[in-house]
Short mmCIF file of C-alpha atoms in Angstrom, two decimals:
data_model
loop_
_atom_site.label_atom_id
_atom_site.label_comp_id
_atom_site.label_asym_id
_atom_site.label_seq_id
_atom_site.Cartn_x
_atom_site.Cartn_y
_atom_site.Cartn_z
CA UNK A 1 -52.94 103.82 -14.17
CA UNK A 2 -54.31 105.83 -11.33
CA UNK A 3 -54.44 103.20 -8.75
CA UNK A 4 -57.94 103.85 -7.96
CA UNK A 5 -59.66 101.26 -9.92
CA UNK A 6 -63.35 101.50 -10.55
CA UNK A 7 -65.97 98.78 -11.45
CA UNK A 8 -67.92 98.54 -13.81
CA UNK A 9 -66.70 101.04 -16.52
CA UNK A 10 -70.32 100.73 -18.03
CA UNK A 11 -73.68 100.01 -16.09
CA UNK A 12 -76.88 100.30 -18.06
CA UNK A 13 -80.10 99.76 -15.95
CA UNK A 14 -84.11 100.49 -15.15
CA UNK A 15 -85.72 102.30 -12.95
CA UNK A 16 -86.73 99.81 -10.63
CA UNK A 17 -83.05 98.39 -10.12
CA UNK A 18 -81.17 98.36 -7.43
CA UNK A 19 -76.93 97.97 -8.48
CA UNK A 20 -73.84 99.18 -7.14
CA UNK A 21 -70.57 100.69 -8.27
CA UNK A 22 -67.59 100.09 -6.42
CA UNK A 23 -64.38 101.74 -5.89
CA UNK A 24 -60.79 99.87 -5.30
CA UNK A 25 -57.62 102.00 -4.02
CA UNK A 26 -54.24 100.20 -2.87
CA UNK A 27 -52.25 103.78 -2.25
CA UNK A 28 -52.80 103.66 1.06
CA UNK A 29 -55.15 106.63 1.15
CA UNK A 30 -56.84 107.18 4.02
CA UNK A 31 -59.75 109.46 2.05
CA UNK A 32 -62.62 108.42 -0.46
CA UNK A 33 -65.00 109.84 -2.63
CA UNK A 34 -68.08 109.83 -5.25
CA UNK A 35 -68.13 112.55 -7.71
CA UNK A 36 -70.72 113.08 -10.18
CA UNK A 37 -69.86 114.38 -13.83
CA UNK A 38 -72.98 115.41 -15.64
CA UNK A 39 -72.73 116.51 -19.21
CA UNK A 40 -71.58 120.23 -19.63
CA UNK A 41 -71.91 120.30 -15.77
CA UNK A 42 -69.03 120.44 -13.47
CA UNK A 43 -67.89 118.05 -11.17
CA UNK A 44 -70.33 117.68 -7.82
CA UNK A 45 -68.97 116.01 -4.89
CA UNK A 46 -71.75 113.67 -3.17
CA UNK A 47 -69.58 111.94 -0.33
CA UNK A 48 -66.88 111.67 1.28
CA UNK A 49 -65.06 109.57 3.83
CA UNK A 50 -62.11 110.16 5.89
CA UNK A 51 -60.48 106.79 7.82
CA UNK A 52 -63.85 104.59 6.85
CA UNK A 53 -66.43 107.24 8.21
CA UNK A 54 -68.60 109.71 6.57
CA UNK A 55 -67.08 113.38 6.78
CA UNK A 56 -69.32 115.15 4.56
CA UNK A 57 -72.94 114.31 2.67
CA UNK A 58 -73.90 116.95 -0.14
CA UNK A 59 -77.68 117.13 0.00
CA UNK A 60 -77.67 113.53 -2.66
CA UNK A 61 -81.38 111.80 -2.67
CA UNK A 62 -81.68 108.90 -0.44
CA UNK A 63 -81.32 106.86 -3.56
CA UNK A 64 -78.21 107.18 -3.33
CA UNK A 65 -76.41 105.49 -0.33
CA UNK A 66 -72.59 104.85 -0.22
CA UNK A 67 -70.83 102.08 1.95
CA UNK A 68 -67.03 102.09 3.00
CA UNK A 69 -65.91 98.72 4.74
CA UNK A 70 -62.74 99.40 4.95
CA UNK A 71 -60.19 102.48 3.28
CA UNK A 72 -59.33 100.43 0.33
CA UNK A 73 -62.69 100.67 -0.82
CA UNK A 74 -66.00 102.64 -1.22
CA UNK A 75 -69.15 101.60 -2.68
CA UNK A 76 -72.31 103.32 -3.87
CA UNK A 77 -75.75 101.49 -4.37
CA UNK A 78 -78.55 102.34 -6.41
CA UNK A 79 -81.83 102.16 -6.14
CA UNK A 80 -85.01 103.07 -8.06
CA UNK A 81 -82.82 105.83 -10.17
CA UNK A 82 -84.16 108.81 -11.90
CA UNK A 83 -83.08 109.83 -15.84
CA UNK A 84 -81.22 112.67 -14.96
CA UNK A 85 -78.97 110.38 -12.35
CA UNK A 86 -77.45 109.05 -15.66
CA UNK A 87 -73.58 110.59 -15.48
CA UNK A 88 -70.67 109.93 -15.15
CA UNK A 89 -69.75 108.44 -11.63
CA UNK A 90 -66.22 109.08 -10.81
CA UNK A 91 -64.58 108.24 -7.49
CA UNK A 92 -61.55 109.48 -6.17
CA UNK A 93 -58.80 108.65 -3.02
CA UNK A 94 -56.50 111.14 -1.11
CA UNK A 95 -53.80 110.44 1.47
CA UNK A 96 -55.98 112.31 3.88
CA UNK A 97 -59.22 114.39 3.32
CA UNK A 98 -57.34 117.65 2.01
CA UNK A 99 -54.65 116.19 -0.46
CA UNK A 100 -54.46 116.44 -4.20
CA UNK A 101 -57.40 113.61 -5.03
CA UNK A 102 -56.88 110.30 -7.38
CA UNK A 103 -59.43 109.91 -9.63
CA UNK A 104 -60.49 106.72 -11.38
CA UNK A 105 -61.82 106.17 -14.83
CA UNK A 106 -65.53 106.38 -13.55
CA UNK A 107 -68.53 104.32 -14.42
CA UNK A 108 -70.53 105.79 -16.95
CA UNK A 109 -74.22 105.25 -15.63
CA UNK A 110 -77.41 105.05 -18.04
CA UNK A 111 -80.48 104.73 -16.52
CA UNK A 112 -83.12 103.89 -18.87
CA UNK B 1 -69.69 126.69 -4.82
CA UNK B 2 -65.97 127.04 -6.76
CA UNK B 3 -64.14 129.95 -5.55
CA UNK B 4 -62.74 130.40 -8.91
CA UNK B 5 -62.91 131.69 -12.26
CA UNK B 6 -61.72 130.18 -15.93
CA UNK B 7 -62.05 130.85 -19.50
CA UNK B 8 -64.53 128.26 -20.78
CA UNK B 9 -61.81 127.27 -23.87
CA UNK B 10 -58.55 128.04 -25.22
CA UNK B 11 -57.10 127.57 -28.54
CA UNK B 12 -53.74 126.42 -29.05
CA UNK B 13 -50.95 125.05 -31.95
CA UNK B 14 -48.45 122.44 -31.32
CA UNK B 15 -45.49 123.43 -30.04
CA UNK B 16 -47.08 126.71 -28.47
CA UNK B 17 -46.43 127.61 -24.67
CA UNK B 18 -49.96 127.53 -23.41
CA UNK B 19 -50.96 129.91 -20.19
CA UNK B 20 -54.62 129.34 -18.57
CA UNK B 21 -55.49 131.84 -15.97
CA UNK B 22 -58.16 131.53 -13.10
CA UNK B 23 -58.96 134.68 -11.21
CA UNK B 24 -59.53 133.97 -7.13
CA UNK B 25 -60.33 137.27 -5.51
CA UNK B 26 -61.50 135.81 -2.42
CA UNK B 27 -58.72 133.49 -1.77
CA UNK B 28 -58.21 133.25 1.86
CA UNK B 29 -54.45 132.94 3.65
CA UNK B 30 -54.67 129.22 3.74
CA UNK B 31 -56.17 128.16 0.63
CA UNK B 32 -53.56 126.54 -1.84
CA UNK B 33 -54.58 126.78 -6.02
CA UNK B 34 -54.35 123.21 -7.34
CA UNK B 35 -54.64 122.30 -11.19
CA UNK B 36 -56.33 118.82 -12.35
CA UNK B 37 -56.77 117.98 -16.26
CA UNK B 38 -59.03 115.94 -17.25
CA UNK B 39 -59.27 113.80 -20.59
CA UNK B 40 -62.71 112.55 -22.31
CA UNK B 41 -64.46 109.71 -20.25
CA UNK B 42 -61.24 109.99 -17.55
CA UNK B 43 -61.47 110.93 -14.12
CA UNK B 44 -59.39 114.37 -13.49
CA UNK B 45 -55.44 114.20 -12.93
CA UNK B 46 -53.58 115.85 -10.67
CA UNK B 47 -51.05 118.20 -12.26
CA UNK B 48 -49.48 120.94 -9.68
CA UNK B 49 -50.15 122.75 -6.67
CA UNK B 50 -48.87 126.16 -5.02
CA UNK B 51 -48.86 128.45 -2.46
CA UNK B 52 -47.39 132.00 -3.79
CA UNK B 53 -44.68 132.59 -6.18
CA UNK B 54 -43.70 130.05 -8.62
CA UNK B 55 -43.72 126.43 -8.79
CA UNK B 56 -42.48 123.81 -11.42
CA UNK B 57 -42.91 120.19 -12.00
CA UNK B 58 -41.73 118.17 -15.29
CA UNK B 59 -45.19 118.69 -16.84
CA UNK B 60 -46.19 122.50 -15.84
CA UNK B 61 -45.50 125.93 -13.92
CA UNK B 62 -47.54 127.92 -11.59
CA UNK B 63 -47.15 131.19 -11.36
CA UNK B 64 -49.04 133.18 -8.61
CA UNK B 65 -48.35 136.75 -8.00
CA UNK B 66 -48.01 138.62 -4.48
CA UNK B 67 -51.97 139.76 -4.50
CA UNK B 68 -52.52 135.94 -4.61
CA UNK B 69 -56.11 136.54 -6.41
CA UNK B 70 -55.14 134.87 -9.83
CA UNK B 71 -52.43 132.05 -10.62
CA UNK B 72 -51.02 130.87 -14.23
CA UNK B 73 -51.27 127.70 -15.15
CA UNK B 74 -48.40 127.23 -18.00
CA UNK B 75 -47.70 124.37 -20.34
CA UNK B 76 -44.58 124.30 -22.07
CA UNK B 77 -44.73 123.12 -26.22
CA UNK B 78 -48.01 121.78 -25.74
CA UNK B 79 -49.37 118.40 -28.25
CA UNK B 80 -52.05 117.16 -29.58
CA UNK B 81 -52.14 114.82 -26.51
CA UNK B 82 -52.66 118.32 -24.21
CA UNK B 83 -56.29 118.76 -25.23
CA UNK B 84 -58.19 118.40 -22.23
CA UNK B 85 -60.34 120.56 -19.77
CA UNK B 86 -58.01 122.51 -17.24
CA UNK B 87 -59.71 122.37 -13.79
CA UNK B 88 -58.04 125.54 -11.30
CA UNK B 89 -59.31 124.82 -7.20
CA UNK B 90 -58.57 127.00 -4.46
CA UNK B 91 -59.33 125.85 -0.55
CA UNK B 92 -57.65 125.40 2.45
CA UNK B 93 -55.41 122.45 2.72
CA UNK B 94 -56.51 122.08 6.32
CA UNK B 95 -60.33 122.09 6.14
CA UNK B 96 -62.21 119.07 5.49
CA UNK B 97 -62.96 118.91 1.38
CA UNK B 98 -62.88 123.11 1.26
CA UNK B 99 -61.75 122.54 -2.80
CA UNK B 100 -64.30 122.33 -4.91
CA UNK B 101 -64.67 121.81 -9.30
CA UNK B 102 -65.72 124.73 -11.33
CA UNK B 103 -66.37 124.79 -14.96
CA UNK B 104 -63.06 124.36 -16.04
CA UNK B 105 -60.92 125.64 -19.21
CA UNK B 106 -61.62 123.29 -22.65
CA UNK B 107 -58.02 123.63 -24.21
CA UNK B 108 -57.84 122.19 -27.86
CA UNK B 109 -54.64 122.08 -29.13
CA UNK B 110 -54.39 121.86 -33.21
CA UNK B 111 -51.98 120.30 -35.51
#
């Protein structure tokens, strides 16, 4: 038990869907992320936010597009994905934007 | 882009003392080495993080020598339960997401 819990573990969907993943952290953390884990690939950072607002943006499509309401939790909604987006979505708190990260368990993402 | 550099994989027995080294020959005065591990269809764990010299928790040791431009990440009597890919970061502490995931170091530890 991390304490960053992510839903779903699993999301299997079409091109043409739109979903969202969603992140849950109680540690008081005042930093969020979205990684990316693609096979045999290391770990790429896509966003992250520090106190509810986005710090940093790594070049992800537009299909992409994260939400953070409040610093407990982080979203990130699909829509219209590609193949290749299927990975390994793993999100991540820190007390503040340059602490040793949390990680959840990730959603494993298949898009079909 | 990682500042650092791993073996791909390591080989191990049970009960071994397992070291995993990452070179950093650019690593700047304020970037700290942190070590994550991460388990199949996990998200990475934090293990142990250093400045210079030597520093021990109750699951590993890092050793970093003066030149600063490699550390040591040590396991003590390492299990099956060890197998996991090592991840070594380097980046300043005080800079906005400066640490960033490299390849990483496969360990497999046999019976």
């Amino acid at each position: 038990e991390t304490g960053v819990t992510q839903t779903p573990r699993h999301l299997v969907m079409g091109m043409t869907n739109k979903k969202s993943l969603k992140c849950e952290q109680h540690l008081g953390h005042n930093a969020m992320y979205w990684y990316k884990q693609s096979a045999k690939k290391p770990l790429e950072l896509m966003f992250v936010y520090s106190l509810e607002e986005r710090v940093e943006n790594n070049s992800v499509p537009s299909r992409f597009s994260p939400e953070c309401p409040n610093s407990s939790h982080l979203f990130l909604h699909l829509h219209t994905l590609q193949p290749e987006d299927s990975a390994l979505y793993l999100c991540a708190s820190s007390r503040d934007s340059n602490q040793p990260q949390h990680f959840g368990d990730g959603t494993r993402l298949s898009i079909l | 882009l990682a500042k650092t550099t791993q073996p791909i994989s390591m080989d191990s027995y049970e009960g071994q003392e397992v070291n995993i080294t990452c070179s950093h020959n650019n690593i700047a005065t304020n970037d700290y080495i942190t070590w994550y591990q991460q388990f199949p269809s996990q998200g990475p764990r934090f293990i142990i993080q250093g400045y210079k010299t030597k520093v021990t928790n109750e699951v590993a040791s890092l050793f970093i020598p003066a030149d600063r431009k490699s550390s040591t990440l040590s396991l003590p009597r390492v299990s099956l339960s060890d197998t996991a890919v090592y991840y070594c970061l380097v980046g300043d502490r005080n800079l906005n997401n400066d640490m960033r995931f490299g390849a990483g170091t496969r360990l497999t530890v046999k019976p």
